[in-house]
């Protein structure tokens, strides 16, 4: 059996090809893929050939945000044919020192689908058919669409970021960057009981989506820097910042607007960025990194299935696999698109 795939060879070189489908084994399922979102890392692979030290060094099938329908189940699998599932792309080894310390996010042998971090690269989910371990498949609610289910992975990222922040109840929150992750971070902060959520970005379209996911106020800092500066009075206003842009000006603005002993969770990823260490020291700020997720994936599926968190506002476009290049181009246009998904 063969399947069509979208395979990236190098910067800007994305091809629709065919590849063999692995044989179905015990504990595995064969999925007819349904929807798969283009993540920021996928976009960096396509536009820049990678991000930071992670580079595309060999052909890779991108894609780690996906849903599919069970077509066949291997021996020992309870999932029934026809079940729509969200696919967890994370595959920690379970044996290394970090897995044994219950820190699987930092697994030394992590296999993360669609990632160019390891060599050989881990192949991803931009394909029509996929064999995957059943333990990575989470059945979604009956009313949940394939597009919603494919948002389980980015929502998991945001849920893990929230866990790094501590108690959010009653906090005044700033979210910098209103792309798909920023917009979902707003939804998560609202779900966790933030009293106020202010969002900054450079694009009005992105800020409109942040409003749809629960922002109290939005500020276009390309037009209105003074409004954000108002929050700097009295050594800062916000209790908590989720920095989702990885842009140096946004990081500096967040540090200026947060109160002493506040918490900054750095969600956005880029290369080296200069930051004002004197302000971090002087304000006694807590700066936390956050990466991926683990147990949060199951929680994300539950929240999406119940629509306690509604991911539909971030889904802007769906294009068929054969239009993958157009989909990547569209995903790079923040004025026109938010979460662009491929369909199969």
GROMACS .gro file of C-alpha atoms in nm:
model
  344
    1UNK     CA    1   0.000   0.000   0.000
    2UNK     CA    2   0.123   0.348  -0.085
    3UNK     CA    3   0.021   0.694   0.028
    4UNK     CA    4   0.058   1.047  -0.100
    5UNK     CA    5   0.279   1.266   0.118
    6UNK     CA    6   0.406   1.624   0.129
    7UNK     CA    7   0.786   1.600   0.156
    8UNK     CA    8   1.019   1.895   0.211
    9UNK     CA    9   1.364   1.865   0.055
   10UNK     CA   10   1.505   2.204   0.145
   11UNK     CA   11   1.396   2.563   0.196
   12UNK     CA   12   1.100   2.632  -0.035
   13UNK     CA   13   1.114   2.287  -0.199
   14UNK     CA   14   0.796   2.101  -0.099
   15UNK     CA   15   0.685   1.814  -0.321
   16UNK     CA   16   0.380   1.589  -0.334
   17UNK     CA   17   0.508   1.234  -0.369
   18UNK     CA   18   0.412   0.878  -0.283
   19UNK     CA   19   0.562   0.661  -0.011
   20UNK     CA   20   0.507   0.311   0.124
   21UNK     CA   21   0.271   0.267   0.419
   22UNK     CA   22   0.427   0.062   0.700
   23UNK     CA   23   0.284  -0.280   0.776
   24UNK     CA   24   0.031  -0.281   1.059
   25UNK     CA   25   0.168  -0.448   1.372
   26UNK     CA   26   0.037  -0.538   1.719
   27UNK     CA   27  -0.062  -0.237   1.924
   28UNK     CA   28  -0.085  -0.016   1.615
   29UNK     CA   29  -0.359   0.142   1.406
   30UNK     CA   30  -0.385   0.237   1.042
   31UNK     CA   31  -0.527   0.587   1.013
   32UNK     CA   32  -0.688   0.759   0.717
   33UNK     CA   33  -0.563   1.106   0.796
   34UNK     CA   34  -0.826   1.377   0.815
   35UNK     CA   35  -0.672   1.716   0.899
   36UNK     CA   36  -0.324   1.842   0.986
   37UNK     CA   37  -0.224   2.192   1.088
   38UNK     CA   38   0.080   2.385   0.969
   39UNK     CA   39   0.276   2.481   1.281
   40UNK     CA   40   0.524   2.765   1.316
   41UNK     CA   41   0.811   2.515   1.312
   42UNK     CA   42   0.680   2.362   0.987
   43UNK     CA   43   0.667   2.713   0.842
   44UNK     CA   44   1.025   2.784   0.952
   45UNK     CA   45   1.140   2.463   0.783
   46UNK     CA   46   0.971   2.573   0.461
   47UNK     CA   47   1.064   2.941   0.468
   48UNK     CA   48   1.409   2.931   0.626
   49UNK     CA   49   1.525   2.569   0.618
   50UNK     CA   50   1.496   2.548   0.997
   51UNK     CA   51   1.503   2.759   1.312
   52UNK     CA   52   1.793   2.825   1.547
   53UNK     CA   53   2.024   2.521   1.542
   54UNK     CA   54   1.752   2.289   1.404
   55UNK     CA   55   1.801   2.257   1.028
   56UNK     CA   56   1.648   2.040   0.756
   57UNK     CA   57   1.940   1.815   0.660
   58UNK     CA   58   1.752   1.550   0.464
   59UNK     CA   59   1.405   1.513   0.309
   60UNK     CA   60   1.133   1.527   0.573
   61UNK     CA   61   0.757   1.486   0.584
   62UNK     CA   62   0.651   1.770   0.817
   63UNK     CA   63   0.339   1.782   1.032
   64UNK     CA   64   0.277   1.712   1.399
   65UNK     CA   65  -0.075   1.851   1.456
   66UNK     CA   66  -0.316   1.601   1.312
   67UNK     CA   67  -0.630   1.392   1.334
   68UNK     CA   68  -0.735   1.079   1.151
   69UNK     CA   69  -0.996   0.806   1.138
   70UNK     CA   70  -0.913   0.451   1.238
   71UNK     CA   71  -0.925   0.225   0.933
   72UNK     CA   72  -0.774  -0.091   1.081
   73UNK     CA   73  -0.660  -0.188   1.430
   74UNK     CA   74  -0.375  -0.423   1.508
   75UNK     CA   75  -0.376  -0.701   1.765
   76UNK     CA   76  -0.452  -0.584   2.118
   77UNK     CA   77  -0.605  -0.251   2.014
   78UNK     CA   78  -0.948  -0.149   2.144
   79UNK     CA   79  -1.006   0.141   1.903
   80UNK     CA   80  -1.280   0.060   1.656
   81UNK     CA   81  -1.276   0.130   1.285
   82UNK     CA   82  -1.439   0.465   1.209
   83UNK     CA   83  -1.322   0.633   1.533
   84UNK     CA   84  -1.189   0.987   1.488
   85UNK     CA   85  -0.872   1.038   1.690
   86UNK     CA   86  -0.624   1.314   1.766
   87UNK     CA   87  -0.266   1.192   1.725
   88UNK     CA   88  -0.005   1.272   1.989
   89UNK     CA   89   0.323   1.318   1.798
   90UNK     CA   90   0.540   1.280   2.108
   91UNK     CA   91   0.722   0.948   2.163
   92UNK     CA   92   0.951   0.955   2.470
   93UNK     CA   93   1.158   0.643   2.525
   94UNK     CA   94   1.041   0.572   2.882
   95UNK     CA   95   1.387   0.447   2.983
   96UNK     CA   96   1.633   0.738   3.002
   97UNK     CA   97   1.714   0.931   3.320
   98UNK     CA   98   1.460   1.203   3.248
   99UNK     CA   99   1.180   0.961   3.170
  100UNK     CA  100   1.261   0.778   3.494
  101UNK     CA  101   1.240   1.112   3.678
  102UNK     CA  102   0.892   1.171   3.528
  103UNK     CA  103   1.028   1.441   3.295
  104UNK     CA  104   0.949   1.276   2.958
  105UNK     CA  105   0.942   1.614   2.782
  106UNK     CA  106   1.321   1.612   2.823
  107UNK     CA  107   1.367   1.253   2.708
  108UNK     CA  108   1.719   1.196   2.574
  109UNK     CA  109   1.582   0.973   2.297
  110UNK     CA  110   1.266   1.171   2.219
  111UNK     CA  111   1.107   1.094   1.886
  112UNK     CA  112   0.873   1.375   1.786
  113UNK     CA  113   0.692   1.330   1.458
  114UNK     CA  114   0.776   1.582   1.188
  115UNK     CA  115   1.087   1.710   1.371
  116UNK     CA  116   1.424   1.779   1.208
  117UNK     CA  117   1.597   1.790   1.546
  118UNK     CA  118   1.728   1.433   1.520
  119UNK     CA  119   1.912   1.270   1.232
  120UNK     CA  120   1.762   1.079   1.065
  121UNK     CA  121   1.468   1.316   1.090
  122UNK     CA  122   1.141   1.197   1.241
  123UNK     CA  123   0.885   1.183   0.962
  124UNK     CA  124   0.555   1.360   1.023
  125UNK     CA  125   0.188   1.345   0.938
  126UNK     CA  126   0.135   1.537   0.615
  127UNK     CA  127   0.020   1.217   0.443
  128UNK     CA  128  -0.303   1.038   0.354
  129UNK     CA  129  -0.236   0.714   0.544
  130UNK     CA  130  -0.034   0.655   0.860
  131UNK     CA  131   0.045   0.360   1.084
  132UNK     CA  132   0.101   0.475   1.443
  133UNK     CA  133   0.101   0.317   1.791
  134UNK     CA  134  -0.251   0.312   1.930
  135UNK     CA  135  -0.128   0.463   2.258
  136UNK     CA  136  -0.068   0.787   2.069
  137UNK     CA  137  -0.430   0.805   1.949
  138UNK     CA  138  -0.700   0.977   2.156
  139UNK     CA  139  -1.064   0.938   2.058
  140UNK     CA  140  -1.250   1.269   2.039
  141UNK     CA  141  -1.611   1.356   2.115
  142UNK     CA  142  -1.888   1.265   1.873
  143UNK     CA  143  -1.955   1.629   1.784
  144UNK     CA  144  -1.587   1.718   1.741
  145UNK     CA  145  -1.470   1.789   1.387
  146UNK     CA  146  -1.146   1.666   1.239
  147UNK     CA  147  -1.024   2.026   1.220
  148UNK     CA  148  -1.086   2.079   1.591
  149UNK     CA  149  -0.923   1.747   1.682
  150UNK     CA  150  -0.610   1.848   1.491
  151UNK     CA  151  -0.575   2.146   1.728
  152UNK     CA  152  -0.511   1.916   2.024
  153UNK     CA  153  -0.134   1.942   1.988
  154UNK     CA  154  -0.106   2.325   1.991
  155UNK     CA  155  -0.358   2.343   2.275
  156UNK     CA  156  -0.142   2.094   2.467
  157UNK     CA  157   0.156   2.328   2.424
  158UNK     CA  158  -0.047   2.609   2.580
  159UNK     CA  159  -0.175   2.394   2.865
  160UNK     CA  160   0.182   2.298   2.952
  161UNK     CA  161   0.287   2.664   2.937
  162UNK     CA  162   0.007   2.744   3.180
  163UNK     CA  163   0.134   2.474   3.417
  164UNK     CA  164   0.472   2.651   3.423
  165UNK     CA  165   0.301   2.973   3.534
  166UNK     CA  166   0.145   2.842   3.855
  167UNK     CA  167  -0.199   2.955   3.969
  168UNK     CA  168  -0.354   3.190   3.710
  169UNK     CA  169  -0.679   3.256   3.898
  170UNK     CA  170  -0.739   3.628   3.935
  171UNK     CA  171  -0.413   3.722   3.762
  172UNK     CA  172  -0.366   4.015   3.525
  173UNK     CA  173  -0.216   3.855   3.217
  174UNK     CA  174  -0.031   3.992   2.916
  175UNK     CA  175   0.001   3.775   2.603
  176UNK     CA  176   0.252   3.903   2.348
  177UNK     CA  177   0.195   3.767   1.999
  178UNK     CA  178  -0.149   3.663   1.873
  179UNK     CA  179  -0.068   3.387   1.629
  180UNK     CA  180  -0.229   3.045   1.675
  181UNK     CA  181  -0.036   2.975   1.996
  182UNK     CA  182  -0.096   3.323   2.135
  183UNK     CA  183  -0.469   3.302   2.062
  184UNK     CA  184  -0.490   2.959   2.228
  185UNK     CA  185  -0.285   3.092   2.520
  186UNK     CA  186  -0.557   3.353   2.568
  187UNK     CA  187  -0.821   3.079   2.573
  188UNK     CA  188  -0.621   2.878   2.829
  189UNK     CA  189  -0.561   3.180   3.053
  190UNK     CA  190  -0.933   3.257   3.042
  191UNK     CA  191  -1.019   2.893   3.119
  192UNK     CA  192  -0.788   2.906   3.421
  193UNK     CA  193  -0.960   3.215   3.562
  194UNK     CA  194  -0.741   3.512   3.469
  195UNK     CA  195  -0.910   3.835   3.570
  196UNK     CA  196  -0.778   4.035   3.275
  197UNK     CA  197  -0.602   3.937   2.952
  198UNK     CA  198  -0.433   4.201   2.737
  199UNK     CA  199  -0.288   4.092   2.402
  200UNK     CA  200  -0.034   4.266   2.181
  201UNK     CA  201   0.053   4.205   1.818
  202UNK     CA  202   0.144   4.390   1.498
  203UNK     CA  203  -0.159   4.272   1.296
  204UNK     CA  204  -0.523   4.368   1.348
  205UNK     CA  205  -0.645   4.036   1.205
  206UNK     CA  206  -0.446   3.842   1.466
  207UNK     CA  207  -0.580   4.065   1.743
  208UNK     CA  208  -0.936   4.008   1.626
  209UNK     CA  209  -0.884   3.634   1.673
  210UNK     CA  210  -0.746   3.697   2.021
  211UNK     CA  211  -1.068   3.878   2.104
  212UNK     CA  212  -1.262   3.574   1.983
  213UNK     CA  213  -1.068   3.348   2.221
  214UNK     CA  214  -1.120   3.569   2.527
  215UNK     CA  215  -0.894   3.874   2.528
  216UNK     CA  216  -1.013   4.161   2.749
  217UNK     CA  217  -0.819   4.417   2.547
  218UNK     CA  218  -0.595   4.415   2.240
  219UNK     CA  219  -0.318   4.656   2.140
  220UNK     CA  220  -0.166   4.689   1.796
  221UNK     CA  221   0.186   4.792   1.898
  222UNK     CA  222   0.276   4.886   1.540
  223UNK     CA  223   0.026   5.170   1.568
  224UNK     CA  224  -0.009   5.234   1.941
  225UNK     CA  225   0.305   5.184   2.150
  226UNK     CA  226   0.190   5.444   2.401
  227UNK     CA  227  -0.101   5.233   2.525
  228UNK     CA  228   0.126   4.945   2.626
  229UNK     CA  229   0.362   5.197   2.789
  230UNK     CA  230   0.078   5.299   3.022
  231UNK     CA  231   0.113   4.960   3.190
  232UNK     CA  232   0.472   5.041   3.289
  233UNK     CA  233   0.364   5.290   3.557
  234UNK     CA  234   0.445   5.201   3.917
  235UNK     CA  235   0.706   4.942   3.811
  236UNK     CA  236   0.454   4.749   3.604
  237UNK     CA  237   0.098   4.622   3.600
  238UNK     CA  238   0.079   4.258   3.492
  239UNK     CA  239   0.120   3.962   3.723
  240UNK     CA  240   0.196   3.717   3.444
  241UNK     CA  241   0.319   3.728   3.086
  242UNK     CA  242   0.296   3.458   2.823
  243UNK     CA  243   0.551   3.571   2.563
  244UNK     CA  244   0.449   3.402   2.237
  245UNK     CA  245   0.626   3.611   1.974
  246UNK     CA  246   0.997   3.551   2.045
  247UNK     CA  247   1.051   3.907   1.917
  248UNK     CA  248   1.305   4.115   2.106
  249UNK     CA  249   1.086   4.431   2.120
  250UNK     CA  250   0.794   4.228   2.261
  251UNK     CA  251   1.016   4.070   2.526
  252UNK     CA  252   1.152   4.409   2.631
  253UNK     CA  253   0.801   4.554   2.644
  254UNK     CA  254   0.677   4.263   2.853
  255UNK     CA  255   0.960   4.304   3.104
  256UNK     CA  256   0.880   4.673   3.134
  257UNK     CA  257   0.506   4.612   3.184
  258UNK     CA  258   0.522   4.330   3.440
  259UNK     CA  259   0.518   4.406   3.812
  260UNK     CA  260   0.806   4.316   4.047
  261UNK     CA  261   0.824   3.943   4.124
  262UNK     CA  262   0.591   3.869   3.836
  263UNK     CA  263   0.629   3.564   3.613
  264UNK     CA  264   0.720   3.551   3.246
  265UNK     CA  265   0.664   3.224   3.061
  266UNK     CA  266   0.862   3.220   2.737
  267UNK     CA  267   0.651   3.028   2.486
  268UNK     CA  268   0.781   3.162   2.156
  269UNK     CA  269   1.101   3.014   2.013
  270UNK     CA  270   1.374   3.174   1.804
  271UNK     CA  271   1.751   3.205   1.800
  272UNK     CA  272   1.953   3.430   2.033
  273UNK     CA  273   1.773   3.746   2.149
  274UNK     CA  274   1.920   4.019   2.373
  275UNK     CA  275   1.718   4.079   2.690
  276UNK     CA  276   1.753   4.344   2.964
  277UNK     CA  277   1.898   4.137   3.247
  278UNK     CA  278   1.918   4.443   3.470
  279UNK     CA  279   1.538   4.473   3.464
  280UNK     CA  280   1.490   4.102   3.532
  281UNK     CA  281   1.725   4.128   3.830
  282UNK     CA  282   1.592   4.463   3.952
  283UNK     CA  283   1.231   4.347   3.944
  284UNK     CA  284   1.314   3.999   4.079
  285UNK     CA  285   1.122   3.844   3.794
  286UNK     CA  286   1.067   3.473   3.743
  287UNK     CA  287   1.148   3.367   3.388
  288UNK     CA  288   1.030   3.021   3.285
  289UNK     CA  289   1.088   2.831   2.966
  290UNK     CA  290   0.825   2.589   2.840
  291UNK     CA  291   0.855   2.313   2.582
  292UNK     CA  292   0.598   2.083   2.430
  293UNK     CA  293   0.375   1.877   2.665
  294UNK     CA  294   0.309   1.528   2.798
  295UNK     CA  295  -0.001   1.451   3.006
  296UNK     CA  296  -0.159   1.771   2.876
  297UNK     CA  297  -0.243   1.606   2.542
  298UNK     CA  298  -0.523   1.398   2.689
  299UNK     CA  299  -0.651   1.703   2.874
  300UNK     CA  300  -0.650   1.904   2.551
  301UNK     CA  301  -0.860   1.639   2.376
  302UNK     CA  302  -1.112   1.645   2.661
  303UNK     CA  303  -1.134   2.026   2.660
  304UNK     CA  304  -1.180   2.039   2.284
  305UNK     CA  305  -1.435   1.757   2.283
  306UNK     CA  306  -1.642   1.935   2.550
  307UNK     CA  307  -1.577   2.277   2.391
  308UNK     CA  308  -1.479   2.406   2.734
  309UNK     CA  309  -1.205   2.556   2.519
  310UNK     CA  310  -1.328   2.643   2.172
  311UNK     CA  311  -1.046   2.619   1.918
  312UNK     CA  312  -1.261   2.701   1.616
  313UNK     CA  313  -1.175   3.075   1.607
  314UNK     CA  314  -0.811   3.002   1.520
  315UNK     CA  315  -0.889   2.773   1.222
  316UNK     CA  316  -0.880   3.004   0.923
  317UNK     CA  317  -0.818   2.786   0.616
  318UNK     CA  318  -0.832   2.423   0.501
  319UNK     CA  319  -0.663   2.317   0.176
  320UNK     CA  320  -0.624   1.971   0.020
  321UNK     CA  321  -0.287   1.795   0.033
  322UNK     CA  322  -0.217   1.860  -0.335
  323UNK     CA  323  -0.224   2.235  -0.258
  324UNK     CA  324   0.034   2.205   0.020
  325UNK     CA  325   0.267   2.467  -0.128
  326UNK     CA  326  -0.019   2.717  -0.150
  327UNK     CA  327  -0.114   2.629   0.207
  328UNK     CA  328   0.237   2.705   0.333
  329UNK     CA  329   0.240   3.035   0.144
  330UNK     CA  330  -0.094   3.125   0.297
  331UNK     CA  331   0.021   3.025   0.646
  332UNK     CA  332   0.305   3.275   0.613
  333UNK     CA  333   0.061   3.562   0.557
  334UNK     CA  334  -0.043   3.668   0.908
  335UNK     CA  335  -0.278   3.933   0.774
  336UNK     CA  336  -0.481   3.668   0.593
  337UNK     CA  337  -0.443   3.346   0.792
  338UNK     CA  338  -0.411   3.199   1.138
  339UNK     CA  339  -0.419   2.818   1.155
  340UNK     CA  340  -0.397   2.672   0.807
  341UNK     CA  341  -0.472   2.300   0.783
  342UNK     CA  342  -0.422   2.039   0.515
  343UNK     CA  343  -0.703   1.793   0.449
  344UNK     CA  344  -0.674   1.439   0.310
   0.00000   0.00000   0.00000
